[in-house]
């Protein structure tokens, strides 16, 4: 089994993007030499990108032409501070994303707190999932709704919903892939409404999704810790932080 490295987790991240984009209406995925392009079909930059896996075998003009045919904004997802080959349009850095990974043997499950219940969300739960996501992360609801609607219809994505009585209080999703990095699961979108935080809801929901994916055969779990507090929560579940990735403009 390959060592847990930044390169492996970035490859698994690209595999997960392929599942997310390829399973959406209007989505498209392409292997372009040493790069993997994943277009969600949505006109929002954060939902479209090209994972740079091998700069030496990637033609940036070919990648740019693929995106031009789709007419959507996009960004590169690259190793940190890559040494761009001669002639590469090394785009501006938009954000550095931290990455963490976990092997099944290191997984330390966390229980949900008493009084709440979790289940898999269905398409008819879209309003509840969107409301929780917007309450947790902010931002306009319209693009979030279009993004999450695709998750609920995608067989490769499992969305979890936590209820406190009849009140939705948390959501997250797990993307299962089996590509170049092998069977893996991406944990993402872990959001808890402000009134339900600091009770272990997020850790319990994360654990529930991870247990299901690992039981189904995932040999690697991975995620993006947003900050030090999130990194500490995931470390208690068994995650180890690895070299991350840079999100860059097309150039």
CSV table of C-alpha atoms in Angstrom, one decimal:
chain,number,residue,atom,x,y,z
A,1,UNK,CA,0.0,0.0,0.0
A,2,UNK,CA,1.5,3.4,-1.0
A,3,UNK,CA,2.7,5.7,1.8
A,4,UNK,CA,0.4,8.5,2.9
A,5,UNK,CA,1.9,11.4,1.0
A,6,UNK,CA,0.8,14.8,-0.3
A,7,UNK,CA,1.1,13.4,-3.9
A,8,UNK,CA,-1.2,10.5,-3.1
A,9,UNK,CA,-3.8,12.6,-1.4
A,10,UNK,CA,-3.8,15.1,-4.3
A,11,UNK,CA,-4.4,12.3,-6.7
A,12,UNK,CA,-7.3,11.0,-4.6
A,13,UNK,CA,-8.6,14.6,-4.5
A,14,UNK,CA,-8.5,14.6,-8.3
A,15,UNK,CA,-10.3,11.3,-8.4
A,16,UNK,CA,-13.0,12.7,-6.1
A,17,UNK,CA,-13.5,15.7,-8.3
A,18,UNK,CA,-14.0,13.4,-11.3
A,19,UNK,CA,-16.8,11.6,-9.4
A,20,UNK,CA,-18.4,14.9,-8.3
A,21,UNK,CA,-18.3,16.5,-11.8
A,22,UNK,CA,-18.9,13.4,-13.9
A,23,UNK,CA,-22.0,12.5,-11.9
A,24,UNK,CA,-23.7,15.8,-12.4
A,25,UNK,CA,-26.0,16.9,-15.2
A,26,UNK,CA,-23.9,18.9,-17.6
A,27,UNK,CA,-20.7,17.8,-15.9
A,28,UNK,CA,-17.6,16.6,-17.8
A,29,UNK,CA,-14.2,15.1,-16.9
A,30,UNK,CA,-11.1,14.7,-19.1
A,31,UNK,CA,-7.6,13.2,-18.7
A,32,UNK,CA,-5.4,15.7,-20.5
A,33,UNK,CA,-1.9,14.2,-20.3
A,34,UNK,CA,-0.6,14.9,-16.8
A,35,UNK,CA,-3.7,16.8,-15.8
A,36,UNK,CA,-7.3,15.9,-14.9
A,37,UNK,CA,-10.0,18.5,-15.8
A,38,UNK,CA,-13.3,18.3,-14.0
A,39,UNK,CA,-16.1,20.7,-15.0
A,40,UNK,CA,-19.3,20.8,-12.9
A,41,UNK,CA,-21.3,22.4,-15.6
A,42,UNK,CA,-22.0,25.3,-13.2
A,43,UNK,CA,-20.8,28.9,-14.0
A,44,UNK,CA,-19.0,29.3,-10.7
A,45,UNK,CA,-15.2,29.1,-10.5
A,46,UNK,CA,-14.8,27.2,-7.2
A,47,UNK,CA,-16.7,24.2,-8.7
A,48,UNK,CA,-14.4,23.8,-11.7
A,49,UNK,CA,-10.8,23.0,-11.9
A,50,UNK,CA,-7.8,21.1,-13.4
A,51,UNK,CA,-5.7,19.0,-11.1
A,52,UNK,CA,-2.0,19.2,-12.2
A,53,UNK,CA,-0.6,15.7,-11.5
A,54,UNK,CA,2.5,15.8,-13.8
A,55,UNK,CA,3.7,19.2,-15.2
A,56,UNK,CA,6.2,17.5,-17.5
A,57,UNK,CA,3.5,15.7,-19.5
A,58,UNK,CA,0.8,18.4,-19.4
A,59,UNK,CA,0.2,20.8,-22.3
A,60,UNK,CA,-1.4,24.0,-20.8
A,61,UNK,CA,-2.7,25.1,-24.2
A,62,UNK,CA,-4.6,21.8,-24.6
A,63,UNK,CA,-6.1,22.3,-21.1
A,64,UNK,CA,-7.1,25.9,-21.9
A,65,UNK,CA,-8.7,24.8,-25.1
A,66,UNK,CA,-10.8,22.2,-23.3
A,67,UNK,CA,-12.1,24.8,-20.9
A,68,UNK,CA,-12.7,27.4,-23.6
A,69,UNK,CA,-15.0,24.9,-25.3
A,70,UNK,CA,-17.1,24.8,-22.2
A,71,UNK,CA,-17.2,28.5,-21.4
A,72,UNK,CA,-17.0,28.1,-17.6
A,73,UNK,CA,-14.5,29.7,-15.2
A,74,UNK,CA,-11.9,27.4,-13.7
A,75,UNK,CA,-8.6,27.2,-11.8
A,76,UNK,CA,-5.6,25.0,-11.6
A,77,UNK,CA,-5.1,22.8,-8.5
A,78,UNK,CA,-1.4,22.2,-8.2
A,79,UNK,CA,1.3,21.0,-5.9
A,80,UNK,CA,2.5,23.9,-3.6
A,81,UNK,CA,4.7,26.4,-5.3
A,82,UNK,CA,5.5,24.2,-8.3
A,83,UNK,CA,8.5,24.8,-10.5
A,84,UNK,CA,6.6,25.7,-13.6
A,85,UNK,CA,8.2,24.4,-16.8
A,86,UNK,CA,9.4,26.9,-19.4
A,87,UNK,CA,6.5,28.4,-21.3
A,88,UNK,CA,3.9,27.6,-18.6
A,89,UNK,CA,1.4,30.3,-17.7
A,90,UNK,CA,2.0,30.1,-14.0
A,91,UNK,CA,-1.2,31.7,-12.7
A,92,UNK,CA,-1.6,33.7,-9.6
A,93,UNK,CA,-2.1,32.0,-6.3
A,94,UNK,CA,-5.7,32.2,-5.1
A,95,UNK,CA,-5.6,30.0,-2.0
A,96,UNK,CA,-3.5,27.3,-0.4
A,97,UNK,CA,-5.6,24.3,0.7
A,98,UNK,CA,-4.4,22.1,3.5
A,99,UNK,CA,-4.9,18.3,3.0
A,100,UNK,CA,-5.0,15.4,5.4
A,101,UNK,CA,-5.3,11.7,5.0
A,102,UNK,CA,-6.2,8.6,7.0
A,103,UNK,CA,-5.7,4.9,6.6
A,104,UNK,CA,-8.5,2.6,8.0
A,105,UNK,CA,-6.2,1.2,10.7
A,106,UNK,CA,-5.8,4.7,12.2
A,107,UNK,CA,-9.5,5.6,12.2
A,108,UNK,CA,-10.8,6.5,15.7
A,109,UNK,CA,-14.6,6.8,15.6
A,110,UNK,CA,-16.4,9.5,17.4
A,111,UNK,CA,-20.1,9.1,18.6
A,112,UNK,CA,-22.8,11.6,17.9
A,113,UNK,CA,-24.0,13.4,21.0
A,114,UNK,CA,-27.2,12.2,22.7
A,115,UNK,CA,-30.4,13.6,21.4
A,116,UNK,CA,-29.6,13.9,17.7
A,117,UNK,CA,-30.0,11.4,14.9
A,118,UNK,CA,-28.3,11.1,11.5
A,119,UNK,CA,-29.5,9.7,8.2
A,120,UNK,CA,-28.6,9.8,4.5
A,121,UNK,CA,-30.2,12.8,2.8
A,122,UNK,CA,-32.4,12.3,-0.2
A,123,UNK,CA,-33.3,14.7,-3.1
A,124,UNK,CA,-36.4,15.8,-1.2
A,125,UNK,CA,-34.1,17.0,1.7
A,126,UNK,CA,-32.6,19.7,-0.6
A,127,UNK,CA,-34.1,22.6,1.3
A,128,UNK,CA,-32.9,21.4,4.6
A,129,UNK,CA,-29.4,20.6,3.4
A,130,UNK,CA,-29.1,24.1,1.7
A,131,UNK,CA,-30.4,25.9,4.8
A,132,UNK,CA,-27.9,24.1,7.1
A,133,UNK,CA,-25.0,24.8,4.6
A,134,UNK,CA,-25.8,28.5,4.3
A,135,UNK,CA,-26.2,28.9,8.1
A,136,UNK,CA,-22.9,27.2,8.7
A,137,UNK,CA,-20.8,28.8,6.0
A,138,UNK,CA,-22.7,31.9,4.8
A,139,UNK,CA,-22.8,33.1,1.2
A,140,UNK,CA,-25.6,33.2,-1.3
A,141,UNK,CA,-28.0,30.3,-1.4
A,142,UNK,CA,-28.5,30.1,-5.2
A,143,UNK,CA,-25.1,28.6,-6.2
A,144,UNK,CA,-25.0,26.4,-3.1
A,145,UNK,CA,-28.5,25.0,-4.0
A,146,UNK,CA,-27.4,24.1,-7.5
A,147,UNK,CA,-24.2,22.5,-6.2
A,148,UNK,CA,-25.8,20.5,-3.5
A,149,UNK,CA,-28.7,19.4,-5.7
A,150,UNK,CA,-26.1,17.6,-7.9
A,151,UNK,CA,-24.7,15.8,-4.8
A,152,UNK,CA,-28.1,14.5,-3.8
A,153,UNK,CA,-28.6,13.0,-7.3
A,154,UNK,CA,-25.1,11.6,-7.7
A,155,UNK,CA,-24.8,7.9,-6.7
A,156,UNK,CA,-21.1,8.5,-5.9
A,157,UNK,CA,-21.8,11.1,-3.3
A,158,UNK,CA,-23.5,10.4,0.1
A,159,UNK,CA,-24.9,13.4,1.9
A,160,UNK,CA,-25.5,13.0,5.7
A,161,UNK,CA,-28.1,15.1,7.6
A,162,UNK,CA,-28.2,15.4,11.4
A,163,UNK,CA,-31.5,16.2,13.0
A,164,UNK,CA,-32.1,17.5,16.6
A,165,UNK,CA,-35.7,16.4,16.9
A,166,UNK,CA,-37.2,17.7,13.7
A,167,UNK,CA,-34.6,20.5,13.3
A,168,UNK,CA,-31.8,20.0,10.7
A,169,UNK,CA,-28.5,21.0,12.5
A,170,UNK,CA,-25.6,19.6,10.4
A,171,UNK,CA,-24.7,18.2,7.0
A,172,UNK,CA,-21.6,16.8,5.3
A,173,UNK,CA,-20.9,14.7,2.3
A,174,UNK,CA,-18.6,11.8,1.3
A,175,UNK,CA,-17.4,11.3,-2.3
A,176,UNK,CA,-16.4,7.7,-3.0
A,177,UNK,CA,-13.8,7.2,-5.8
A,178,UNK,CA,-11.8,4.3,-7.2
A,179,UNK,CA,-9.3,5.9,-9.6
A,180,UNK,CA,-5.6,6.4,-9.8
A,181,UNK,CA,-5.3,6.6,-6.0
A,182,UNK,CA,-7.3,3.4,-5.4
A,183,UNK,CA,-10.5,3.1,-3.4
A,184,UNK,CA,-10.9,6.3,-1.4
A,185,UNK,CA,-13.4,8.7,0.2
A,186,UNK,CA,-13.3,12.5,0.4
A,187,UNK,CA,-15.1,14.0,3.4
A,188,UNK,CA,-16.2,17.5,2.7
A,189,UNK,CA,-18.8,20.2,3.4
A,190,UNK,CA,-19.0,19.5,7.2
A,191,UNK,CA,-21.2,22.2,8.4
A,192,UNK,CA,-23.0,22.7,11.7
A,193,UNK,CA,-25.5,25.5,12.5
A,194,UNK,CA,-24.2,28.0,15.1
A,195,UNK,CA,-26.7,26.9,17.8
A,196,UNK,CA,-25.5,23.2,17.7
A,197,UNK,CA,-21.7,23.7,17.7
A,198,UNK,CA,-19.2,22.6,20.3
A,199,UNK,CA,-21.3,19.4,21.1
A,200,UNK,CA,-19.4,17.0,18.9
A,201,UNK,CA,-22.0,17.0,16.2
A,202,UNK,CA,-19.5,17.6,13.3
A,203,UNK,CA,-17.1,14.9,14.5
A,204,UNK,CA,-19.9,12.5,15.0
A,205,UNK,CA,-21.4,13.1,11.5
A,206,UNK,CA,-17.9,12.9,10.0
A,207,UNK,CA,-17.3,9.6,11.8
A,208,UNK,CA,-20.7,8.2,10.6
A,209,UNK,CA,-19.9,9.0,6.9
A,210,UNK,CA,-16.3,7.6,7.2
A,211,UNK,CA,-17.4,4.4,8.9
A,212,UNK,CA,-19.8,3.7,6.0
A,213,UNK,CA,-17.2,4.4,3.3
A,214,UNK,CA,-14.4,2.4,5.0
A,215,UNK,CA,-16.8,-0.5,5.5
A,216,UNK,CA,-17.6,-0.4,1.8
A,217,UNK,CA,-13.9,-0.8,0.9
A,218,UNK,CA,-12.2,2.7,1.0
A,219,UNK,CA,-8.5,2.2,1.7
A,220,UNK,CA,-7.9,6.0,2.1
A,221,UNK,CA,-9.9,8.8,3.5
A,222,UNK,CA,-9.0,12.4,2.8
A,223,UNK,CA,-10.2,16.0,3.5
A,224,UNK,CA,-9.3,19.7,3.6
A,225,UNK,CA,-9.0,21.1,7.1
A,226,UNK,CA,-10.1,24.8,6.9
A,227,UNK,CA,-8.2,25.9,10.0
A,228,UNK,CA,-6.2,24.7,13.0
A,229,UNK,CA,-9.4,24.0,15.0
A,230,UNK,CA,-10.8,21.8,12.3
A,231,UNK,CA,-7.4,20.1,11.9
A,232,UNK,CA,-7.4,19.2,15.6
A,233,UNK,CA,-10.9,17.7,15.3
A,234,UNK,CA,-9.8,15.5,12.4
A,235,UNK,CA,-6.6,14.6,14.1
A,236,UNK,CA,-8.7,13.0,16.9
A,237,UNK,CA,-10.4,10.9,14.2
A,238,UNK,CA,-7.0,9.7,13.0
A,239,UNK,CA,-6.2,12.0,10.2
A,240,UNK,CA,-2.6,13.1,9.5
A,241,UNK,CA,-1.9,16.4,7.7
A,242,UNK,CA,0.2,16.1,4.5
A,243,UNK,CA,1.5,18.5,1.9
A,244,UNK,CA,-1.4,20.5,0.5
A,245,UNK,CA,-2.3,22.0,-2.8
A,246,UNK,CA,-2.4,25.5,-4.4
A,247,UNK,CA,-5.4,26.8,-6.3
A,248,UNK,CA,-4.2,29.1,-9.1
A,249,UNK,CA,-5.7,31.2,-11.9
A,250,UNK,CA,-5.4,29.8,-15.4
A,251,UNK,CA,-2.7,32.3,-16.1
